[in-house]
Amino acid sequence: MKHHILLRATAALIALAPFALAAPAAARPMTADDLATLARIAEPAVSPGGRWVVYQQTDTDPQSYARSTGLWLVGTGANAAPPTRIADLAEANETTPTWNHDSSRLYFLSGKSGKDQLWFVDVAAGGVAGTPVQASDTLAEVAGYRLSPAGNAALMWGDIADGCAAFGCEGNGDTSSQGPGSGRVYDQQFVRHWDAWETPGVHSRAFTFALGADGRVAGTPVAIGGELVGDTPSKPFGGADELAFSADGRTVYFTLRIADRNEPRSTNLDIYAAPTAGGPAINLTASNSATDTLPTPSPDGRTLAYVAMARAGYEADRQVIMLRDLRSGTVRALTQGWDRSVDSIAWSANSRSLIVTAGDTLQHPAFRVDVRSGAVTQLTGQGNVTNVTPLRDGSLIYALNSITAPTDVVLRAADGTARALTSVNATRLADIDPVIFHAFAFRGANGEQVWGQTVQPMAATGATTGPMPTVLLVHGGPQSSFGNSWSTRWNPMLFASAGFAVVTIDFHGSTGYGQAFTDSINRNWGGSPLEDLRLGMAAAAAVNPAVDPANACAAGGSYGGYMMNWIAGQWSDGFKCLVNHSGVFDARAMAFETEEQWFDEWENGGPWWSRPDAERWNPVNHVANWRTPTLVIHGERDYRISYSQSLGAFTALQRQGIPSRLVVFPDENHWILKGRNSVQWYREVLGWMHRWTAADAPVQPARWPAPVEQP
């Protein structure tokens, strides 16, 4: 890996750690098919002794784009053999691996029986696995599970009717189907959530099961949470990190938000404790009306770590680590003085420190936090670290990716040296042209420092090329980051491989720069962020001669799509074309159509009828200024930002004779996830941008003939 430092003092800019891979002898540009079909690693599970890692790998057929997921085993020793497939069931997927307490048995989920259930294989000391065994056979599908520390119990969850005493009951519990026709009846929200219509009377519920000596679930399941009504883990994105056994296995900690008519406006997730054997649940965080989540008990059984936000109704508030003494009940904030938001928690084996991850200036490293002092030490460098497991000898195993490389599993020794345990895409990546990546800083809105990145194809000589067609990618969220991480959706390397100089800007509102910077977008959607993008394009061109603002398109999804609509009305001479994916077009309609209302109301100052300056940042008010050719894309199952928003934007473009195109995916949500659809998405997007940045494209694209006005 070749490193460069590029400084341009004349523009008061800082460039940091741009890099590129060495050019292979006979490579080719990366394509949308590559992105869709590269192997995808997730869920690395480390055996208790640290000898083995099993990870989940998804492979995609290059012809049909059908995806299959299996489990792979790799040793952690320096001379370990290459990864091998484990627990393979014909014509079925295997996911979510977990080792039992003594590394003799590997559990996982599979749909081999016709629905997702718990399975296991026995694993000998040398890593040889036996025949897979189905461990559960419940009426409801198993969505996830946890094993108790002693390996004698399993905590499983799935969508189960409220009041059902078993893990699934006859009938689905849907109270909306009242007949005699097909109409669904709702008496309170949620009505839709993320990408599905809600099923009233059904929630994600957790049950404990005994595990027999043969590894199978046994006895009568125990519902955790009693009469509480809500989803655990939370929906739509909650997972196993929201539930945990205590160190002695007698207690289950879980995250839940009460499901009532206030749920769409509430971010009040609480952490509850309930006896594993059954009994009332106790709300441990009732005093906090904001989010509390990620319950993580210490190995010595004395402390419960979790993260807490301070402001109710705000989903992007800073997540501060809290420590609860499990004997006295006293709680103290551990990272209140560290201006970063913690995304994950893992205890060291001796319970003296926590290993956490957090966004930090384009990177997402692992950090050690001392439990006594709260002192924070960064452990990893560039890239995006997830799924961290600390080992007894002080080493770490984690998943790592970057803007130029998909995920692999890495072992970091106690002395800080790191080596990859996997390289699942190495052969394919060796055949793909490398790109050059630069990070830079500049003075943005209010004279404050803002960071950005450029990505471009490497010239044959490895030198920076001259001006080339450029694309500004605007991230969604908006409280997010277009940092140094791999994306299977918006992938800067793929845009660069298509012949574009790529610019990304972490505008005001982005994460990884302190909470005040994140908060600065509140009620300011079209203000500071737009100024940052303007200044950032100029800054990128100043540090990188490949960037050509005079021959550029802009593209973004979600908030980035909103920004495309806003740019169309506020910066109409800035780009040759725009690509708007799932963007807000009419802020008033958005306020009434979106499902998670806390987001829109926090960002804009309350419900529509009472918010100040409700129309200030509404793109629909400026459609008369639109003139830029625009591609509009949406998923029909997007209930976060309804596809009607894109229909409105397309109507505004067509009615004014502006060159435009609409692409709607009936089987996708807010994101484009299916392999075939991803390839089509990129063909549409890259084709649109090539069309308007080509040498023979008109400087000011002519409008189509205006429709005939009717009397």
XYZ file of C-alpha atoms in Angstrom:
711
model
C 0.000 0.000 0.000
C 1.483 3.307 -1.097
C 1.034 6.377 1.103
C 1.268 10.048 0.081
C 0.865 13.361 1.867
C -0.436 16.292 -0.168
C -0.544 19.801 1.307
C -1.923 22.971 -0.311
C -1.289 25.838 2.093
C -2.537 28.449 -0.371
C -6.063 27.166 0.126
C -5.596 26.618 3.859
C -6.272 22.945 3.306
C -4.980 19.785 4.899
C -4.706 16.507 3.001
C -4.311 13.405 5.129
C -3.216 9.896 4.214
C -4.331 9.447 0.617
C -3.474 5.985 -0.623
C -3.803 3.569 -3.507
C -3.147 -0.076 -4.146
C -0.274 -1.066 -6.412
C -1.484 -1.404 -10.007
C -1.845 -5.002 -11.201
C -0.451 -6.030 -14.563
C -3.709 -6.662 -16.441
C -6.560 -5.148 -14.471
C -9.916 -3.673 -15.451
C -12.296 -1.141 -13.939
C -14.599 -2.292 -11.190
C -18.205 -2.770 -12.346
C -21.657 -2.856 -10.763
C -21.605 -6.631 -11.221
C -18.429 -6.769 -9.133
C -20.016 -4.794 -6.327
C -23.116 -6.989 -6.374
C -21.202 -10.285 -6.442
C -18.150 -9.758 -4.213
C -18.321 -12.001 -1.155
C -19.770 -10.351 1.941
C -18.485 -11.225 5.422
C -20.465 -10.625 8.623
C -20.986 -11.884 12.189
C -17.501 -13.172 13.101
C -17.855 -15.411 16.173
C -14.743 -16.163 18.234
C -14.474 -19.368 20.235
C -14.080 -18.759 24.012
C -10.437 -19.836 23.966
C -9.696 -17.641 20.970
C -8.500 -20.519 18.785
C -11.223 -20.355 16.132
C -13.329 -17.794 14.297
C -16.485 -18.699 12.412
C -17.902 -16.031 10.146
C -20.937 -15.677 7.934
C -20.231 -15.290 4.200
C -22.787 -14.373 1.548
C -22.008 -15.298 -2.049
C -23.898 -14.103 -5.132
C -24.342 -16.048 -8.346
C -22.989 -13.878 -11.202
C -25.710 -14.991 -13.620
C -28.884 -15.121 -11.530
C -27.730 -12.808 -8.715
C -29.245 -15.308 -6.283
C -27.575 -15.082 -2.886
C -26.648 -17.842 -0.464
C -25.102 -17.573 2.982
C -22.912 -20.108 4.737
C -20.465 -20.391 7.632
C -16.677 -20.603 7.392
C -14.136 -21.658 10.030
C -10.608 -20.254 10.299
C -7.943 -20.685 12.953
C -6.298 -17.712 14.630
C -2.794 -19.189 14.800
C 0.009 -17.755 12.700
C 0.189 -20.902 10.578
C -3.532 -21.609 10.430
C -4.968 -23.333 7.371
C -7.176 -21.406 4.941
C -10.849 -21.020 5.904
C -13.087 -24.052 5.392
C -16.852 -24.365 5.062
C -18.561 -25.614 8.225
C -22.098 -26.782 9.051
C -23.171 -26.714 5.417
C -26.797 -27.721 4.782
C -27.808 -28.362 1.189
C -30.171 -25.804 -0.368
C -30.292 -23.731 2.822
C -28.614 -20.720 4.385
C -26.655 -20.827 7.625
C -26.320 -17.577 9.586
C -25.614 -16.075 13.007
C -22.896 -18.377 14.397
C -22.317 -18.588 18.173
C -19.952 -20.851 20.113
C -21.063 -22.506 23.327
C -19.217 -21.971 26.590
C -16.432 -24.526 26.017
C -16.008 -24.267 22.203
C -17.279 -27.811 21.713
C -20.440 -26.829 19.918
C -21.307 -24.194 17.309
C -24.881 -22.938 17.107
C -26.424 -21.141 14.143
C -29.731 -20.370 12.409
C -30.961 -22.127 9.282
C -34.174 -22.367 7.302
C -33.441 -25.940 6.223
C -36.619 -27.215 7.911
C -38.793 -24.722 6.032
C -38.504 -21.928 8.579
C -35.624 -20.385 10.505
C -34.710 -22.504 13.526
C -31.765 -23.031 15.870
C -29.209 -25.664 14.764
C -25.793 -26.783 15.977
C -22.759 -28.868 15.059
C -20.318 -30.452 17.479
C -16.737 -29.342 16.802
C -13.722 -31.437 17.748
C -10.549 -29.903 19.133
C -8.934 -29.891 15.690
C -11.805 -27.960 14.146
C -13.511 -30.978 12.555
C -17.295 -30.556 12.628
C -19.904 -33.252 12.930
C -23.314 -33.488 11.310
C -25.645 -30.486 11.761
C -28.490 -31.076 14.224
C -31.741 -29.120 14.453
C -31.986 -27.808 18.013
C -35.428 -26.162 17.951
C -38.776 -26.741 16.283
C -41.023 -23.825 17.206
C -44.211 -22.670 15.540
C -42.819 -19.165 15.011
C -39.595 -18.535 13.139
C -36.516 -17.790 15.213
C -35.205 -14.333 14.332
C -32.215 -14.395 16.697
C -30.784 -15.925 19.839
C -28.248 -15.684 22.657
C -26.624 -18.510 24.650
C -26.231 -18.348 28.413
C -22.655 -18.192 29.775
C -22.868 -21.764 31.104
C -24.385 -23.064 27.880
C -27.474 -24.471 29.612
C -30.038 -22.014 28.235
C -30.895 -20.145 25.059
C -32.645 -16.794 24.707
C -34.564 -16.756 21.416
C -36.796 -14.132 19.853
C -39.190 -13.791 16.952
C -42.447 -12.170 15.860
C -45.070 -13.643 18.183
C -48.595 -12.601 19.085
C -48.917 -10.597 22.286
C -50.189 -12.809 25.061
C -49.039 -16.026 23.386
C -47.404 -18.133 26.123
C -45.467 -20.303 23.671
C -42.954 -19.484 20.953
C -45.767 -19.030 18.442
C -49.491 -19.741 18.624
C -52.040 -20.754 16.007
C -53.187 -17.668 14.142
C -50.886 -14.700 13.678
C -52.472 -12.428 16.290
C -53.257 -9.774 13.685
C -56.014 -7.581 15.114
C -56.300 -5.488 11.939
C -57.972 -8.233 9.872
C -61.580 -7.782 10.927
C -63.307 -8.836 7.691
C -65.382 -9.609 5.835
C -63.273 -7.914 3.148
C -59.519 -7.437 2.790
C -59.404 -4.107 4.604
C -56.927 -3.704 7.444
C -58.082 -1.676 10.449
C -55.757 0.344 12.684
C -56.594 2.182 15.879
C -53.112 3.591 16.510
C -49.730 4.026 14.851
C -47.377 2.481 13.735
C -49.338 1.649 10.591
C -46.233 1.136 8.460
C -42.629 0.843 9.645
C -39.535 0.987 7.435
C -40.633 -1.394 4.640
C -43.618 -3.328 5.970
C -47.177 -2.765 7.090
C -47.448 -3.378 10.797
C -49.311 -6.362 12.193
C -51.226 -5.097 15.244
C -51.095 -7.548 18.118
C -47.725 -8.999 17.101
C -44.283 -7.927 18.336
C -40.754 -9.236 18.505
C -40.758 -11.161 21.779
C -37.982 -13.032 23.622
C -38.259 -16.401 25.382
C -35.752 -18.456 27.343
C -35.372 -22.192 26.755
C -33.384 -24.777 28.629
C -30.703 -26.543 26.584
C -30.384 -30.236 27.247
C -27.147 -32.191 27.331
C -27.847 -33.179 23.728
C -27.772 -29.498 22.715
C -31.470 -29.250 21.870
C -33.978 -26.865 23.445
C -36.021 -28.565 26.135
C -38.904 -27.881 28.482
C -41.460 -25.094 28.477
C -40.312 -21.703 27.146
C -40.448 -18.709 29.463
C -41.623 -15.364 28.072
C -39.255 -12.551 29.046
C -40.859 -9.230 29.829
C -44.188 -10.400 31.196
C -46.962 -8.037 30.196
C -44.732 -5.494 28.470
C -45.884 -4.711 24.936
C -43.142 -3.702 22.532
C -40.360 -5.068 20.355
C -37.221 -6.611 21.751
C -34.916 -6.269 19.982
C -36.224 -2.953 18.700
C -37.364 -2.517 15.106
C -36.382 -2.058 12.377
C -32.625 -2.339 13.049
C -32.192 -3.725 16.556
C -30.236 -6.943 17.002
C -28.581 -9.280 19.468
C -26.615 -6.429 21.057
C -29.897 -5.314 22.670
C -30.238 -8.500 24.750
C -27.811 -10.228 27.121
C -27.559 -12.801 29.882
C -25.998 -11.819 33.191
C -22.635 -13.401 33.998
C -24.336 -16.035 36.185
C -27.088 -16.658 33.620
C -29.896 -15.913 36.083
C -30.969 -12.590 34.602
C -31.769 -11.362 31.106
C -31.202 -7.714 30.190
C -33.110 -6.403 27.196
C -33.964 -3.178 25.383
C -37.585 -2.293 24.669
C -39.708 0.706 23.735
C -43.329 0.536 24.889
C -45.633 0.109 21.891
C -48.500 2.556 22.343
C -49.882 5.453 20.333
C -46.810 7.524 21.283
C -44.349 5.013 19.784
C -43.860 6.797 16.409
C -42.832 9.947 18.303
C -40.739 8.314 21.020
C -37.049 7.434 21.170
C -37.475 6.229 24.758
C -35.842 2.819 24.621
C -35.334 1.442 28.122
C -33.247 -1.407 29.507
C -35.127 -3.981 31.567
C -33.931 -6.831 33.757
C -35.973 -10.018 34.127
C -35.291 -13.395 35.764
C -34.297 -16.054 33.245
C -36.671 -18.504 34.906
C -39.608 -16.069 34.691
C -40.917 -13.185 36.746
C -41.597 -9.454 36.543
C -39.283 -7.231 34.509
C -37.724 -4.185 36.167
C -37.065 -0.996 34.204
C -33.474 -0.063 35.048
C -33.497 3.234 33.114
C -36.965 4.617 33.842
C -35.513 7.985 34.893
C -34.215 8.679 31.373
C -36.822 9.534 28.732
C -34.300 9.227 25.886
C -32.621 6.139 24.424
C -30.883 3.565 26.646
C -29.550 0.472 24.880
C -26.693 -2.026 24.320
C -26.868 -3.715 27.765
C -23.498 -5.429 28.300
C -22.770 -7.167 31.647
C -19.158 -7.425 32.807
C -17.517 -10.876 32.997
C -17.108 -10.533 36.786
C -20.856 -9.957 37.156
C -20.511 -6.667 39.023
C -21.341 -4.050 36.390
C -23.798 -3.451 33.569
C -22.460 -1.185 30.831
C -24.830 0.438 28.364
C -25.159 3.595 26.283
C -27.567 6.438 26.928
C -28.697 9.514 25.061
C -29.751 12.618 26.966
C -32.408 14.206 24.750
C -35.778 12.580 24.181
C -37.005 12.513 20.597
C -33.514 12.809 19.075
C -32.245 9.623 17.410
C -28.742 11.008 16.728
C -27.857 12.313 20.176
C -24.476 11.306 21.601
C -24.393 7.799 23.070
C -22.523 8.000 26.382
C -21.363 4.864 28.196
C -23.090 4.379 31.534
C -21.963 1.931 34.234
C -24.489 0.482 36.652
C -23.237 -1.223 39.813
C -25.406 -4.332 39.908
C -25.227 -4.618 43.694
C -25.923 -1.044 44.751
C -27.820 0.154 41.673
C -25.731 3.334 41.414
C -25.073 4.619 37.894
C -22.240 6.785 36.606
C -21.421 8.198 33.195
C -18.048 6.913 31.996
C -17.504 8.827 28.720
C -19.325 12.090 29.369
C -16.048 13.939 28.813
C -15.301 12.217 25.491
C -17.070 13.985 22.641
C -17.729 10.889 20.570
C -20.792 8.668 20.259
C -20.215 5.022 21.149
C -21.615 2.468 18.692
C -20.644 -0.844 20.328
C -19.398 -2.183 23.672
C -17.320 -5.235 24.630
C -15.715 -5.919 28.010
C -12.097 -6.931 28.423
C -11.695 -10.368 29.987
C -10.586 -8.863 33.337
C -13.524 -6.398 33.495
C -11.131 -3.464 33.896
C -11.742 -1.827 30.534
C -14.199 -1.630 27.682
C -13.407 -1.994 23.990
C -15.736 0.263 22.036
C -16.118 1.619 18.517
C -17.031 5.154 17.506
C -16.889 7.401 14.469
C -13.888 9.724 14.487
C -13.005 12.091 11.589
C -13.828 9.846 8.601
C -12.654 6.707 10.435
C -14.447 4.223 12.717
C -11.744 2.806 15.016
C -11.726 0.641 18.124
C -10.877 2.313 21.438
C -10.051 1.114 24.942
C -11.876 2.909 27.758
C -10.522 2.495 31.290
C -13.387 1.666 33.646
C -12.006 3.613 36.603
C -10.805 6.811 34.950
C -12.704 6.909 31.657
C -9.409 7.447 29.817
C -9.733 6.626 26.120
C -6.980 5.046 24.002
C -7.324 4.537 20.261
C -6.359 0.999 19.238
C -6.827 0.875 15.461
C -6.073 3.295 12.641
C -7.739 3.837 9.298
C -10.901 2.056 8.234
C -14.194 0.891 9.676
C -13.981 -1.525 12.632
C -17.004 -3.560 13.769
C -17.785 -6.785 15.674
C -14.930 -6.516 18.167
C -14.115 -9.479 20.435
C -11.395 -8.998 23.118
C -9.338 -12.071 24.022
C -7.781 -12.961 27.379
C -4.240 -12.198 26.193
C -5.160 -8.608 25.284
C -5.534 -9.225 21.573
C -8.629 -8.314 19.561
C -10.479 -9.937 16.690
C -12.709 -7.714 14.604
C -14.155 -7.077 11.154
C -12.474 -4.340 9.097
C -13.271 -2.616 5.817
C -12.322 0.628 4.083
C -13.362 2.757 1.151
C -11.181 0.595 -1.116
C -11.687 -2.872 0.419
C -14.684 -4.933 1.573
C -14.816 -6.612 4.961
C -12.284 -9.137 6.245
C -11.547 -10.519 9.718
C -8.446 -9.150 11.469
C -6.462 -10.189 14.539
C -4.752 -7.382 16.462
C -2.149 -8.704 18.897
C -1.670 -7.164 22.341
C 1.433 -5.355 21.057
C -0.632 -3.576 18.385
C 0.498 -5.564 15.356
C -2.344 -6.708 13.128
C -2.789 -9.384 10.487
C -5.736 -10.461 8.381
C -7.283 -13.841 9.134
C -9.281 -13.764 5.901
C -8.874 -12.346 2.412
C -12.033 -13.626 0.781
C -12.035 -11.189 -2.153
C -8.283 -10.948 -2.732
C -8.227 -12.856 -6.010
C -11.046 -10.836 -7.543
C -9.722 -7.504 -6.288
C -6.327 -8.283 -7.823
C -8.014 -8.121 -11.235
C -9.607 -4.728 -10.582
C -7.980 -1.362 -11.263
C -6.971 0.419 -8.051
C -8.126 3.880 -7.074
C -6.481 6.751 -5.244
C -8.107 8.040 -2.060
C -7.406 11.408 -0.398
C -8.830 12.938 2.762
C -8.697 16.729 3.120
C -9.954 19.488 5.405
C -11.111 23.023 4.642
C -12.935 25.960 6.189
C -16.657 25.460 5.688
C -19.768 27.212 6.961
C -19.132 29.635 9.838
C -15.387 29.293 9.172
C -15.380 25.884 10.888
C -13.249 22.939 9.820
C -14.992 20.432 7.577
C -13.569 17.198 6.182
C -13.982 15.580 2.792
C -12.556 12.873 0.562
C -11.699 12.419 -3.091
C -11.489 9.097 -4.898
C -10.262 8.711 -8.465
C -8.992 6.026 -10.812
C -5.237 5.582 -10.858
C -3.490 6.600 -14.063
C -1.277 4.047 -15.791
C 1.768 5.723 -14.248
C 0.199 5.870 -10.804
C 0.265 9.688 -10.936
C -2.685 11.989 -10.365
C -4.571 12.670 -13.584
C -5.766 16.000 -14.914
C -9.373 17.274 -14.825
C -11.965 14.576 -15.356
C -15.749 14.261 -15.056
C -16.631 14.640 -11.394
C -19.417 13.501 -9.088
C -20.277 14.969 -5.697
C -21.784 12.247 -3.497
C -23.933 13.544 -0.626
C -24.566 11.149 2.254
C -27.898 10.479 3.889
C -28.816 10.461 7.534
C -28.228 13.370 7.683
C -26.387 12.485 10.911
C -23.941 10.116 9.247
C -20.543 10.135 7.525
C -19.209 9.340 4.063
C -16.099 8.045 5.776
C -13.391 5.505 5.074
C -15.675 2.474 4.885
C -16.946 0.034 2.288
C -20.529 0.321 1.086
C -22.508 -2.238 -0.881
C -24.892 0.533 -1.965
C -23.207 3.945 -2.422
C -19.668 2.858 -3.240
C -17.203 5.658 -4.117
C -14.688 3.190 -5.565
C -17.246 2.039 -8.135
C -18.052 5.618 -9.168
C -14.325 6.285 -9.559
C -13.846 3.090 -11.560
C -16.495 4.349 -13.974
C -14.225 7.271 -14.833
C -15.251 9.928 -12.325
C -13.345 11.933 -9.773
C -15.468 11.424 -6.669
C -15.902 14.076 -3.970
C -17.576 13.456 -0.612
C -18.075 16.113 2.072
C -18.899 15.493 5.728
C -21.020 18.639 5.981
C -22.362 20.196 9.188
C -24.576 17.521 10.733
C -22.180 14.653 10.057
C -20.967 12.315 12.780
C -17.448 11.756 14.099
C -16.627 15.410 14.838
C -18.300 16.000 18.179
C -21.946 16.385 19.120
C -22.141 20.140 18.490
C -21.131 19.594 14.859
C -23.761 16.852 14.524
C -26.430 19.037 16.124
C -25.682 21.987 13.832
C -27.950 20.709 11.056
C -31.020 20.910 13.285
C -33.584 23.257 11.653
C -30.803 24.108 9.208
C -31.163 21.479 6.486
C -30.620 23.817 3.570
C -28.212 26.260 5.248
C -24.766 25.231 6.494
C -24.730 21.894 4.647
C -25.243 23.582 1.276
C -22.498 26.093 2.048
C -20.178 23.240 3.015
C -20.874 21.479 -0.278
C -20.153 24.643 -2.284
C -16.919 25.330 -0.426
C -16.015 21.653 -0.391
C -16.181 21.329 -4.170
C -13.814 24.284 -4.523
C -11.529 22.863 -1.834
C -11.432 19.448 -3.487
C -10.444 21.007 -6.808
C -7.706 22.997 -5.070
C -6.052 19.890 -3.602
C -6.763 17.494 -6.447
C -6.417 18.550 -10.110
C -8.570 15.586 -11.168
C -11.658 17.296 -9.703
C -13.481 19.473 -12.230
C -16.392 21.424 -10.715
C -17.239 22.796 -14.176
C -18.048 19.289 -15.431
C -19.741 17.641 -12.489
C -22.915 15.892 -11.417
C -24.216 15.511 -7.873
C -25.949 12.470 -6.407
C -27.428 11.553 -3.047
C -29.962 9.391 -1.253
C -32.373 10.077 1.603
C -31.132 13.384 3.064
C -28.702 13.385 0.126
C -31.751 13.107 -2.143
C -33.344 16.022 -0.302
C -30.160 17.969 -1.007
C -30.465 17.194 -4.726
C -33.926 18.795 -4.698
C -32.560 21.704 -2.670
C -29.553 22.166 -4.976
C -31.917 22.165 -7.963
C -33.608 25.275 -6.602
C -30.671 27.010 -4.868
C -27.602 26.127 -6.958
C -29.208 25.541 -10.327
C -26.059 26.386 -12.307
C -23.752 24.178 -10.227
C -24.035 20.790 -11.931
C -24.502 19.180 -15.315
C -26.922 16.658 -13.805
C -28.424 15.450 -10.545
C -29.335 12.001 -9.206
C -32.025 12.042 -6.517
C -32.578 8.751 -4.687
C -35.457 8.646 -2.166
C -35.233 12.366 -1.489
C -37.634 14.666 0.351
C -39.429 16.881 -2.185
C -42.241 18.403 -0.131
C -41.441 18.848 3.577
C -45.097 19.239 4.496
C -46.095 15.926 2.913
C -43.035 14.296 4.469
C -44.141 15.394 7.951
C -47.457 13.590 7.547
C -46.337 10.541 5.535
C -43.193 9.314 7.302
C -43.524 6.540 9.873
C -40.908 7.433 12.521
C -42.212 10.885 13.328
C -39.626 11.687 15.997
C -37.053 12.147 13.241
C -38.947 14.742 11.213
C -40.273 16.579 14.260
C -36.882 16.840 15.979
C -35.117 17.961 12.820
C -37.662 20.631 11.996
C -38.982 21.881 15.315
C -42.090 19.880 16.128
C -45.227 18.833 14.259
C -45.879 20.666 11.021
C -48.657 22.908 12.340
C -46.560 24.328 15.189
C -42.992 24.429 13.863
C -41.428 27.843 13.235
C -40.484 28.676 9.622
C -42.017 25.430 8.428
C -41.527 26.292 4.754
C -38.012 27.718 5.034
C -36.116 24.650 3.816
C -38.883 23.111 1.700
C -37.623 22.240 -1.813
C -41.108 22.323 -3.347
C -41.195 26.109 -2.922
C -38.322 26.578 -5.388
C -39.243 24.313 -8.290
C -39.550 27.331 -10.588
C -35.747 27.647 -10.362
C -35.120 24.056 -11.435
C -33.264 23.545 -14.702
C -30.774 20.711 -14.123
C -31.341 17.312 -15.804
C -32.329 14.941 -13.006
C -32.609 11.195 -12.541
C -35.136 10.303 -9.826
C -35.068 6.851 -8.158
C -37.170 5.313 -5.409
C -38.168 1.996 -3.841
C -41.903 1.406 -3.699
C -41.634 -0.214 -0.247
C -39.942 2.859 1.226
C -42.085 4.016 4.144
C -39.426 6.281 5.679
C -39.657 8.668 2.707
C -42.697 7.704 0.661
C -42.167 7.096 -3.058
C -44.808 9.799 -3.629
C -42.028 12.292 -2.856
C -40.161 11.149 -5.965
C -43.352 11.158 -8.014
C -43.771 14.806 -7.028
C -40.194 15.691 -8.004
C -40.554 13.899 -11.336
C -43.809 15.716 -12.040
C -42.131 19.072 -11.343
C -39.322 18.190 -13.756
C -41.568 16.853 -16.504
C -44.088 19.682 -16.240
C -41.297 22.223 -16.789
C -39.737 20.328 -19.686
C -36.504 19.554 -17.808
C -34.700 16.420 -19.045
C -35.576 13.788 -16.436
C -36.025 10.097 -15.839
C -37.863 8.127 -13.142
C -36.836 4.649 -11.963
C -39.057 2.885 -9.412
C -38.178 -0.469 -7.817
C -41.409 -2.167 -6.644
C -39.534 -4.731 -4.504
C -37.099 -2.412 -2.685
C -37.336 -0.175 0.369
C -35.363 2.959 1.269
C -32.273 1.068 0.094
C -31.580 -0.953 -3.049
C -30.481 -4.344 -1.717
C -31.099 -7.068 -4.290
C -28.178 -7.966 -6.566
C -29.994 -7.595 -9.883
C -31.564 -4.323 -8.786
C -28.189 -2.968 -7.629
C -26.732 -3.606 -11.081
C -29.683 -1.854 -12.739
C -29.413 1.060 -10.296
C -25.763 1.631 -11.145
C -26.355 1.295 -14.873
C -29.043 3.961 -14.674
C -27.013 6.270 -12.428
C -23.673 5.976 -14.230
C -25.372 6.133 -17.624
C -27.143 9.351 -16.643
C -23.951 10.966 -15.387
C -21.919 9.904 -18.441
C -24.627 11.331 -20.702
C -24.444 14.804 -19.192
C -20.688 15.029 -18.564
C -19.635 13.680 -21.962
C -17.595 15.911 -24.252
C -20.554 16.357 -26.609
C -23.116 17.104 -23.871
C -24.727 20.577 -24.147
C -23.275 23.212 -21.816
C -26.768 24.311 -20.800
C -29.105 21.419 -21.620
C -32.108 22.595 -23.577
C -35.487 22.012 -22.016
C -37.918 19.729 -23.711
C -40.831 21.430 -25.468
C -43.159 22.814 -22.833
C -46.524 21.069 -22.586
C -49.390 22.932 -24.208
C -51.233 25.048 -21.676
C -54.914 24.150 -21.369
C -57.551 26.866 -21.074
